[in-house]
CSV table of C-alpha atoms and ligand atoms in Angstrom, one decimal:
chain,number,residue,atom,x,y,z
A,6,MET,CA,0.0,0.0,0.0
A,7,ALA,CA,1.3,3.5,-0.9
A,8,ASP,CA,1.9,6.1,1.7
A,9,ILE,CA,-0.1,9.1,0.7
A,10,PHE,CA,2.5,11.5,2.1
A,11,GLU,CA,5.3,9.9,0.1
A,12,ARG,CA,3.4,10.6,-3.1
A,13,LEU,CA,2.8,14.2,-2.2
A,14,ILE,CA,6.5,15.0,-1.6
A,15,LYS,CA,7.5,13.3,-4.8
A,16,ASN,CA,5.5,15.9,-6.8
A,17,TYR,CA,4.8,19.3,-5.2
A,18,GLY,CA,2.5,20.3,-8.0
A,19,PRO,CA,2.9,22.8,-10.9
A,20,ILE,CA,3.9,25.8,-8.8
A,21,GLY,CA,5.1,24.0,-5.8
A,22,GLN,CA,7.9,22.3,-7.8
A,23,HIS,CA,9.6,25.8,-8.0
A,24,ARG,CA,9.2,26.5,-4.3
A,25,GLU,CA,12.9,26.0,-3.3
A,26,ARG,CA,13.9,28.9,-5.6
A,27,ALA,CA,10.7,30.9,-5.6
A,28,HIS,CA,9.4,30.9,-2.0
A,29,GLY,CA,9.1,34.4,-0.6
A,30,TYR,CA,9.8,36.1,-3.9
A,31,PHE,CA,7.9,34.7,-6.9
A,32,ALA,CA,5.5,32.9,-4.6
A,33,PHE,CA,4.4,33.9,-1.1
A,34,PRO,CA,6.1,37.4,-1.3
A,35,LYS,CA,5.6,39.6,1.8
A,36,LEU,CA,4.4,43.1,1.2
A,37,GLU,CA,4.9,45.2,4.2
A,38,GLY,CA,4.1,48.7,5.6
A,39,GLU,CA,0.9,50.6,5.2
A,40,ILE,CA,-1.4,49.3,2.5
A,41,GLY,CA,-1.3,51.7,-0.5
A,42,SER,CA,0.1,52.1,-4.0
A,43,LYS,CA,3.6,51.9,-2.6
A,44,MET,CA,4.6,49.2,-0.2
A,45,MET,CA,7.8,47.6,1.1
A,46,PHE,CA,9.1,44.4,-0.5
A,47,ARG,CA,12.3,42.9,0.9
A,48,GLY,CA,13.3,46.3,2.3
A,49,GLN,CA,12.7,48.3,-0.8
A,50,GLU,CA,9.8,50.6,-1.6
A,51,MET,CA,7.8,49.5,-4.7
A,52,ILE,CA,4.9,50.7,-6.7
A,53,VAL,CA,2.4,47.9,-6.2
A,54,TRP,CA,-0.1,46.7,-8.9
A,55,SER,CA,-1.2,43.5,-7.1
A,56,LEU,CA,-3.7,44.6,-4.5
A,57,ASN,CA,-7.5,44.2,-4.9
A,58,ASN,CA,-7.9,47.5,-3.1
A,59,TYR,CA,-9.8,49.1,-6.0
A,60,LEU,CA,-11.3,52.1,-4.2
A,61,GLY,CA,-8.4,52.5,-1.8
A,62,LEU,CA,-10.6,51.7,1.2
A,63,ALA,CA,-8.1,49.4,2.8
A,64,ASN,CA,-6.3,52.3,4.5
A,65,HIS,CA,-9.0,54.9,4.5
A,66,PRO,CA,-8.8,56.7,7.9
A,67,GLU,CA,-12.6,56.2,8.5
A,68,VAL,CA,-12.3,52.5,7.7
A,69,ARG,CA,-9.3,52.1,9.9
A,70,LYS,CA,-11.1,53.8,12.8
A,71,ALA,CA,-14.2,51.8,12.3
A,72,ASP,CA,-12.2,48.5,12.3
A,73,ALA,CA,-10.2,49.6,15.4
A,74,ASP,CA,-13.2,50.8,17.3
A,75,ALA,CA,-15.2,47.6,16.5
A,76,SER,CA,-12.3,45.4,17.5
A,77,ALA,CA,-11.9,47.3,20.8
A,78,LYS,CA,-15.6,47.1,21.5
A,79,TYR,CA,-16.4,43.5,20.4
A,80,GLY,CA,-13.1,41.7,20.1
A,81,LEU,CA,-12.9,38.8,17.6
A,82,ALA,CA,-15.0,36.4,19.6
A,83,LEU,CA,-18.5,37.8,19.2
A,84,PRO,CA,-20.8,36.4,17.9
A,85,MET,CA,-20.2,33.1,19.6
A,86,GLY,CA,-21.7,30.7,17.2
A,87,ALA,CA,-23.3,30.0,13.8
A,88,ARG,CA,-26.0,32.6,12.7
A,89,MET,CA,-28.8,30.0,13.0
A,90,MET,CA,-27.9,28.9,16.6
A,91,SER,CA,-26.5,31.8,18.6
A,92,GLY,CA,-24.5,34.0,16.2
A,93,ASN,CA,-27.0,36.4,14.9
A,94,SER,CA,-27.0,40.2,15.6
A,95,ASP,CA,-28.8,43.4,14.6
A,96,LEU,CA,-25.6,44.5,12.8
A,97,HIS,CA,-25.4,41.4,10.7
A,98,GLU,CA,-29.0,42.0,9.7
A,99,GLN,CA,-28.4,45.7,9.0
A,100,LEU,CA,-25.5,44.9,6.7
A,101,GLU,CA,-27.7,42.4,4.8
A,102,ALA,CA,-30.5,44.9,4.5
A,103,GLU,CA,-28.2,47.6,3.2
A,104,LEU,CA,-26.5,45.3,0.7
A,105,ALA,CA,-29.9,44.1,-0.6
A,106,SER,CA,-31.1,47.7,-1.0
A,107,PHE,CA,-27.9,48.7,-2.7
A,108,GLU,CA,-28.2,45.9,-5.2
A,109,ASN,CA,-31.9,46.6,-5.7
A,110,LYS,CA,-32.8,43.1,-4.4
A,111,GLU,CA,-35.3,42.1,-1.7
A,112,ASP,CA,-32.9,40.4,0.6
A,113,ALA,CA,-29.3,39.4,1.1
A,114,ILE,CA,-27.4,36.8,3.1
A,115,LEU,CA,-23.9,37.3,4.5
A,116,MET,CA,-21.2,34.6,3.9
A,117,ASN,CA,-17.9,34.3,5.8
A,118,TYR,CA,-15.8,33.9,2.6
A,119,GLY,CA,-16.7,34.3,-1.0
A,120,TYR,CA,-15.0,31.1,-2.0
A,121,GLN,CA,-16.8,28.8,0.4
A,122,GLY,CA,-19.9,30.9,0.2
A,123,ILE,CA,-20.5,30.5,-3.5
A,124,MET,CA,-19.6,26.8,-3.4
A,125,SER,CA,-22.0,26.2,-0.6
A,126,ALA,CA,-24.8,28.3,-2.2
A,127,ILE,CA,-24.6,26.2,-5.4
A,128,ASP,CA,-24.9,23.1,-3.2
A,129,ALA,CA,-27.9,24.6,-1.4
A,130,ILE,CA,-29.7,25.7,-4.5
A,131,CYS,CA,-29.3,22.8,-6.9
A,132,GLY,CA,-30.8,19.3,-6.7
A,133,ARG,CA,-29.9,16.2,-8.6
A,134,HIS,CA,-32.2,16.9,-11.5
A,135,ASP,CA,-31.1,20.5,-11.9
A,136,VAL,CA,-28.7,21.4,-14.7
A,137,VAL,CA,-26.1,24.1,-14.4
A,138,VAL,CA,-25.0,25.9,-17.5
A,139,TYR,CA,-21.8,27.9,-16.9
A,140,ASP,CA,-19.1,30.0,-18.5
A,141,ALA,CA,-15.8,28.1,-19.2
A,142,GLU,CA,-13.8,30.7,-17.4
A,143,CYS,CA,-15.7,30.9,-14.2
A,144,HIS,CA,-13.6,31.3,-11.0
A,145,ALA,CA,-12.3,28.3,-9.1
A,146,CYS,CA,-15.0,28.7,-6.4
A,147,ILE,CA,-17.7,28.1,-9.0
A,148,ILE,CA,-15.9,25.2,-10.6
A,149,ASP,CA,-15.3,23.7,-7.1
A,150,GLY,CA,-19.0,24.3,-6.2
A,151,LEU,CA,-20.0,22.4,-9.3
A,152,ARG,CA,-17.9,19.4,-8.2
A,153,MET,CA,-20.5,19.0,-5.4
A,154,LEU,CA,-23.4,19.2,-7.9
A,155,PRO,CA,-25.4,15.9,-8.0
A,156,GLY,CA,-27.0,16.9,-11.3
A,157,HIS,CA,-25.5,17.6,-14.8
A,158,ARG,CA,-23.5,20.6,-15.8
A,159,PHE,CA,-23.0,22.0,-19.3
A,160,VAL,CA,-20.1,24.4,-19.9
A,161,TYR,CA,-20.3,27.1,-22.6
A,162,LYS,CA,-17.4,28.7,-24.4
A,163,HIS,CA,-16.2,31.8,-22.6
A,164,ASN,CA,-18.6,34.7,-23.2
A,165,ASP,CA,-20.0,32.9,-26.3
A,166,VAL,CA,-23.8,33.7,-26.1
A,167,GLU,CA,-24.5,31.4,-29.1
A,168,ASP,CA,-22.9,28.5,-27.3
A,169,CYS,CA,-24.7,29.4,-24.1
A,170,GLU,CA,-28.0,29.1,-25.9
A,171,LYS,CA,-26.9,25.8,-27.4
A,172,GLN,CA,-26.1,24.5,-23.9
A,173,LEU,CA,-29.4,25.8,-22.6
A,174,HIS,CA,-31.3,23.8,-25.2
A,175,ARG,CA,-29.2,20.7,-24.3
A,176,ALA,CA,-30.1,21.3,-20.7
A,177,GLN,CA,-33.8,21.8,-21.5
A,178,ALA,CA,-33.9,18.5,-23.5
A,179,LEU,CA,-32.3,16.6,-20.6
A,180,ILE,CA,-34.8,18.1,-18.1
A,181,GLU,CA,-37.7,17.2,-20.4
A,182,LYS,CA,-36.4,13.6,-20.6
A,183,GLN,CA,-35.9,13.5,-16.8
A,184,GLN,CA,-39.4,15.1,-16.4
A,185,SER,CA,-37.9,17.0,-13.5
A,186,GLY,CA,-35.4,19.8,-12.7
A,187,GLY,CA,-34.6,23.3,-13.7
A,188,ILE,CA,-31.7,25.3,-15.1
A,189,LEU,CA,-29.3,27.6,-13.3
A,190,VAL,CA,-26.9,29.7,-15.4
A,191,ILE,CA,-23.7,30.8,-13.6
A,192,THR,CA,-21.4,33.5,-15.0
A,193,GLU,CA,-19.3,36.4,-13.8
A,194,GLY,CA,-19.8,40.2,-13.9
A,195,VAL,CA,-16.1,40.7,-14.7
A,196,PHE,CA,-13.7,37.8,-15.4
A,197,GLY,CA,-10.9,38.5,-13.0
A,198,MET,CA,-8.0,37.4,-15.2
A,199,ALA,CA,-8.8,39.0,-18.6
A,200,GLY,CA,-10.9,41.8,-17.2
A,201,ASP,CA,-13.7,41.3,-19.8
A,202,GLN,CA,-17.3,41.7,-18.5
A,203,GLY,CA,-19.6,38.8,-18.7
A,204,LYS,CA,-22.2,39.3,-21.4
A,205,LEU,CA,-24.9,39.5,-18.8
A,206,LYS,CA,-27.5,41.4,-20.8
A,207,GLU,CA,-27.3,39.0,-23.8
A,208,VAL,CA,-27.5,36.0,-21.5
A,209,VAL,CA,-30.4,37.4,-19.6
A,210,ALA,CA,-32.2,37.9,-23.0
A,211,LEU,CA,-31.9,34.1,-23.6
A,212,LYS,CA,-34.6,33.7,-20.8
A,213,SER,CA,-37.2,34.5,-23.5
A,214,LYS,CA,-36.1,31.3,-25.3
A,215,VAL,CA,-35.3,28.9,-22.5
A,216,PRO,CA,-36.5,29.5,-18.9
A,217,PHE,CA,-33.7,29.6,-16.3
A,218,ARG,CA,-32.4,31.3,-13.2
A,219,MET,CA,-29.2,33.2,-13.2
A,220,LEU,CA,-26.4,33.6,-10.6
A,221,VAL,CA,-23.7,36.1,-11.2
A,222,ASP,CA,-20.4,36.3,-9.3
A,223,ASP,CA,-19.5,40.0,-9.5
A,224,ALA,CA,-16.4,40.1,-7.3
A,225,HIS,CA,-14.6,42.6,-9.6
A,226,GLY,CA,-17.7,44.6,-10.7
A,227,PHE,CA,-19.1,45.4,-7.2
A,228,GLY,CA,-18.0,48.9,-6.4
A,229,THR,CA,-16.2,49.5,-9.7
A,230,LEU,CA,-19.0,49.3,-12.3
A,231,GLY,CA,-22.4,50.9,-12.7
A,232,LYS,CA,-23.5,54.4,-12.0
A,233,THR,CA,-23.8,53.8,-8.2
A,234,GLY,CA,-21.1,51.1,-8.1
A,235,ALA,CA,-23.7,48.3,-7.8
A,236,GLY,CA,-21.8,46.3,-10.4
A,237,ALA,CA,-21.9,44.8,-13.8
A,238,GLY,CA,-25.7,44.3,-13.7
A,239,GLU,CA,-26.2,48.0,-13.2
A,240,GLU,CA,-23.6,48.8,-15.8
A,241,GLN,CA,-25.3,46.7,-18.4
A,242,GLY,CA,-28.8,47.7,-17.4
A,243,CYS,CA,-29.9,44.1,-16.6
A,244,GLN,CA,-29.8,43.9,-12.8
A,245,ASP,CA,-33.4,42.7,-12.7
A,246,GLY,CA,-32.6,39.7,-14.9
A,247,ILE,CA,-29.9,38.6,-12.5
A,248,ASP,CA,-31.8,36.4,-10.0
A,249,LEU,CA,-28.9,35.9,-7.5
A,250,TYR,CA,-26.2,38.6,-7.3
A,251,PHE,CA,-23.0,37.6,-5.5
A,252,SER,CA,-19.9,39.5,-4.5
A,253,THR,CA,-17.0,39.0,-2.1
A,254,PHE,CA,-15.9,41.8,0.2
A,255,ALA,CA,-12.3,40.9,-0.7
A,256,LYS,CA,-12.0,43.4,-3.6
A,257,SER,CA,-13.7,46.9,-3.6
A,258,MET,CA,-14.5,46.5,0.1
A,259,ALA,CA,-10.9,45.6,1.0
A,260,SER,CA,-12.2,43.3,3.7
A,261,ILE,CA,-13.3,39.8,4.3
A,262,GLY,CA,-16.7,38.2,3.8
A,263,ALA,CA,-19.2,38.0,1.0
A,264,PHE,CA,-22.9,38.2,0.2
A,265,MET,CA,-25.6,36.9,-2.1
A,266,ALA,CA,-28.7,39.1,-2.8
A,267,GLY,CA,-32.0,38.1,-4.5
A,268,PRO,CA,-35.7,37.5,-3.9
A,269,LYS,CA,-36.7,37.3,-0.2
A,270,THR,CA,-38.1,33.8,-0.5
A,271,ILE,CA,-35.0,32.4,-2.1
A,272,ILE,CA,-32.5,34.1,0.2
A,273,ASP,CA,-34.5,32.8,3.1
A,274,TYR,CA,-34.3,29.3,1.6
A,275,ILE,CA,-30.5,29.7,1.3
A,276,ARG,CA,-30.3,31.1,4.9
A,277,TYR,CA,-31.8,27.9,6.2
A,278,ASN,CA,-30.0,25.5,4.0
A,279,ILE,CA,-26.5,26.8,3.2
A,280,ARG,CA,-24.1,24.4,5.0
A,281,SER,CA,-21.1,26.7,5.0
A,282,GLN,CA,-23.0,29.2,7.2
A,283,ILE,CA,-25.1,26.8,9.2
A,284,PHE,CA,-22.1,24.7,10.3
A,285,ALA,CA,-19.7,27.5,10.8
A,286,LYS,CA,-19.3,30.4,13.2
A,287,SER,CA,-20.8,33.7,11.9
A,288,LEU,CA,-18.8,36.7,10.6
A,289,PRO,CA,-17.0,38.3,13.5
A,290,MET,CA,-18.4,41.6,14.7
A,291,PRO,CA,-15.5,43.9,13.7
A,292,TYR,CA,-15.8,42.5,10.1
A,293,VAL,CA,-19.5,43.4,10.1
A,294,VAL,CA,-19.0,46.9,11.5
A,295,GLY,CA,-16.0,47.4,9.2
A,296,ASN,CA,-18.1,46.3,6.2
A,297,LEU,CA,-20.9,48.7,7.1
A,298,LYS,CA,-18.5,51.6,7.1
A,299,ARG,CA,-16.9,50.5,3.8
A,300,LEU,CA,-20.4,50.2,2.2
A,301,GLU,CA,-21.3,53.6,3.4
A,302,LEU,CA,-18.1,55.1,1.8
A,303,LEU,CA,-18.6,53.1,-1.4
A,304,LYS,CA,-22.1,54.6,-1.7
A,305,THR,CA,-21.3,58.2,-0.6
A,306,GLN,CA,-17.8,58.9,-2.0
A,307,PRO,CA,-18.2,58.6,-5.8
A,308,HIS,CA,-14.8,60.3,-6.3
A,309,LEU,CA,-13.2,57.0,-5.2
A,310,LYS,CA,-14.7,55.2,-8.2
A,311,GLU,CA,-13.9,58.2,-10.4
A,312,ASN,CA,-10.2,58.1,-9.3
A,313,LEU,CA,-10.0,54.4,-9.9
A,314,TRP,CA,-11.3,54.8,-13.4
A,315,LYS,CA,-9.1,57.8,-14.2
A,316,ASN,CA,-6.1,55.7,-13.2
A,317,ALA,CA,-7.3,52.6,-15.0
A,318,ILE,CA,-8.0,54.5,-18.2
A,319,ALA,CA,-4.6,56.3,-18.0
A,320,LEU,CA,-2.8,52.9,-17.5
A,321,GLN,CA,-4.7,51.1,-20.2
A,322,LYS,CA,-4.4,54.0,-22.7
A,323,GLY,CA,-0.7,54.3,-22.0
A,324,LEU,CA,-0.1,50.6,-22.5
A,325,LYS,CA,-2.0,50.5,-25.7
A,326,GLU,CA,-0.1,53.6,-27.1
A,327,ARG,CA,3.1,51.8,-26.4
A,328,GLY,CA,1.9,48.8,-28.4
A,329,PHE,CA,1.1,46.4,-25.6
A,330,ASP,CA,-1.7,43.9,-26.0
A,331,ILE,CA,-4.2,44.3,-23.2
A,332,GLY,CA,-6.8,42.0,-24.7
A,333,LYS,CA,-10.5,42.6,-24.3
A,334,THR,CA,-10.7,44.2,-20.9
A,335,ASP,CA,-13.6,46.5,-20.3
A,336,SER,CA,-13.2,46.8,-16.6
A,337,VAL,CA,-10.3,48.2,-14.5
A,338,VAL,CA,-8.5,44.8,-14.4
A,339,THR,CA,-5.6,45.3,-16.8
A,340,PRO,CA,-3.9,42.2,-18.3
A,341,VAL,CA,-0.8,42.6,-20.4
A,342,TYR,CA,-0.1,39.7,-22.8
A,343,MET,CA,3.4,38.8,-23.7
A,344,LYS,CA,5.3,35.8,-25.1
A,345,GLY,CA,8.1,34.0,-23.3
A,346,GLY,CA,9.0,31.0,-21.1
A,347,VAL,CA,8.6,30.7,-17.4
A,348,GLU,CA,12.3,31.4,-16.7
A,349,GLU,CA,12.2,34.5,-18.9
A,350,ALA,CA,9.1,35.7,-17.1
A,351,ALA,CA,10.8,35.2,-13.7
A,352,LEU,CA,13.9,37.2,-14.8
A,353,MET,CA,11.7,40.0,-16.2
A,354,VAL,CA,9.7,40.2,-12.9
A,355,MET,CA,13.0,40.4,-11.0
A,356,ASP,CA,14.3,43.2,-13.2
A,357,LEU,CA,11.0,45.1,-12.7
A,358,ARG,CA,11.3,44.7,-8.9
A,359,GLU,CA,15.0,45.1,-8.4
A,360,ASN,CA,15.8,47.8,-10.9
A,361,TYR,CA,12.5,49.6,-11.5
A,362,LYS,CA,10.9,49.1,-8.1
A,363,ILE,CA,7.6,47.9,-9.7
A,364,PHE,CA,5.8,45.0,-8.0
A,365,CYS,CA,3.2,43.2,-10.1
A,366,SER,CA,1.9,39.7,-10.5
A,367,ILE,CA,2.4,37.4,-13.5
A,368,VAL,CA,0.6,34.3,-14.7
A,369,VAL,CA,2.6,31.7,-16.6
A,370,TYR,CA,2.5,28.0,-17.6
A,371,PRO,CA,0.8,25.7,-16.4
A,372,VAL,CA,-2.0,28.2,-15.5
A,373,ILE,CA,-1.9,29.4,-19.1
A,374,PRO,CA,-0.5,27.7,-22.2
A,375,LYS,CA,3.3,27.3,-22.5
A,376,GLY,CA,5.2,30.3,-24.0
A,377,HIS,CA,2.7,32.9,-22.8
A,378,ILE,CA,3.1,35.4,-20.0
A,379,ILE,CA,0.3,37.5,-18.6
A,380,TYR,CA,0.9,40.4,-16.3
A,381,ARG,CA,-2.1,41.3,-14.3
A,382,LEU,CA,-2.2,44.9,-13.1
A,383,ILE,CA,-4.8,46.1,-10.6
A,384,PRO,CA,-5.1,49.9,-10.6
A,385,THR,CA,-6.6,51.5,-7.5
A,386,ALA,CA,-8.0,54.9,-6.7
A,387,GLU,CA,-4.8,55.6,-4.8
A,388,HIS,CA,-2.3,55.3,-7.7
A,389,THR,CA,-0.8,58.6,-8.9
A,390,GLN,CA,-0.1,59.7,-12.5
A,391,GLU,CA,3.6,59.7,-11.7
A,392,GLU,CA,3.4,56.0,-10.6
A,393,ILE,CA,1.5,55.2,-13.8
A,394,ASP,CA,4.2,56.9,-15.9
A,395,LEU,CA,7.0,55.2,-14.2
A,396,THR,CA,5.3,51.8,-14.7
A,397,LEU,CA,4.7,52.5,-18.4
A,398,LYS,CA,8.3,53.4,-18.9
A,399,ALA,CA,9.4,50.3,-17.0
A,400,PHE,CA,7.1,48.1,-19.1
A,401,SER,CA,8.5,49.5,-22.3
A,402,GLU,CA,12.1,49.0,-21.3
A,403,THR,CA,11.6,45.5,-19.9
A,404,LYS,CA,9.5,44.4,-22.9
A,405,ALA,CA,12.4,45.6,-25.2
A,406,LYS,CA,14.8,43.4,-23.2
A,407,LEU,CA,12.4,40.5,-23.4
A,408,ASP,CA,12.2,40.8,-27.2
A,409,ALA,CA,16.0,41.2,-27.5
A,410,GLY,CA,16.3,37.9,-25.6
A,411,ASP,CA,18.1,39.5,-22.6
A,412,TYR,CA,16.1,37.4,-20.1
A,413,LYS,CA,16.8,34.0,-21.8
A,414,SER,CA,17.7,31.5,-19.1
A,415,GLU,CA,17.6,27.8,-18.4
A,416,VAL,CA,16.6,28.1,-14.8
A,417,ILE,CA,14.4,30.3,-12.5
A,418,PRO,CA,16.8,32.4,-10.5
A,419,ASP,CA,17.1,31.3,-6.9
A,420,MET,CA,15.4,34.1,-4.9
A,421,ALA,CA,13.9,32.1,-2.1
A,422,ASN,CA,14.1,33.3,1.5
A,423,LYS,CA,17.0,31.6,3.1
B,530,LIG,C1,-14.6,36.0,-9.0
B,530,LIG,C2,-14.2,35.6,-7.6
B,530,LIG,N1,-15.2,34.9,-6.8
B,530,LIG,C3,-14.9,34.6,-5.6
B,530,LIG,C4,-13.7,34.9,-4.9
B,530,LIG,C5,-13.5,34.4,-3.6
B,530,LIG,O1,-13.7,35.3,-2.6
B,530,LIG,P1,-13.1,35.3,-1.1
B,530,LIG,O2,-11.7,35.8,-1.3
B,530,LIG,O3,-14.0,36.1,-0.3
B,530,LIG,O4,-13.1,33.8,-0.7
B,530,LIG,C6,-12.7,35.6,-5.6
B,530,LIG,C7,-11.5,36.0,-5.0
B,530,LIG,O5,-11.3,36.5,-4.0
B,530,LIG,C8,-13.0,36.0,-7.0
B,530,LIG,O6,-12.1,36.6,-7.7
């Protein structure tokens, strides 16, 4: 019989295999100091493009005060149980009511984390005869939620509305054959890697052909899109067609937790059946109070979203003018597509950090096909034009070196913490 542990240490996985050279630098880097557009990395100050702090709320003085006051008042212990048993509070319910009203829905339910929340919501909603039709590039939390699905799932090509319709007809045929079940479509408001918005309006329009319910994960749209910041549904004018609207607090809210909003009857059903909330302690009080403050600022300080977009547009325009390929983004998420091996990408990132003091994240093989490199830049309301200009200059210079073959290497440089 095999020892499971022995198998694990024989192969640490696609990224783990590089850990001895990468840990603390390319993987698990430590950004230190106050959260902002500049932070300390290994003792050097860097312009940072890797934080989901879209509106700059992470270090907003009112947010910091609300977090500190709530921690002093309640500590981390309260509430002392799951919501259903002993962990409910007026403040939890207030946050749910405010989120529902902001999203123009009847009710909302809080979740402790987006990842486990959406997985568990899929589990609570779908039965064995139901069919889920979902976008091929949905986030891992949706894919992992679907692993628990007892029914069928049909994937459609990314943002391909025609294929979505095809899969809906397949789902409908299956349901007719089973003589039981319904369809849930799951997609995203903004796809976090490429930054393209989900074609929500077009998918909603398919309801006139095949009846279904729709769940949208709008992690990157909440707070950044739409007139009021209510997200991609508001931006595209189809919020009413989204039956269940979901967002994490981990992006625009710069916090922890998540919520799902929708019709009162259905949110109540989820409330009484979502295992990740029923069998887990409720969101601690300082998170709830801190999230109330963040939501208040998100609603009342429109200049935060305006600054974010000003910066995103300046960054994206500057990259395009310099000939960079930023794909199809129509959100603030800014990918930059390049060609090169994993080792070259590592050397380029090192050059950016060590010589240009720019910290950003890259995605390489095996997450994306071999020979491709994607930089993923996250602008925030806090970045300055000077930081954008320095970044653009650094990108032009390092791309020229990449094209000239200056980063060619056989190995990833050993930058691990010793
Ligand atoms: C699209 C999307 N959904 C869900 C999540 C998970 O949210 P959380 O960090 O709250 O678990 C993330 C990442 O944070 C995300 O990008």
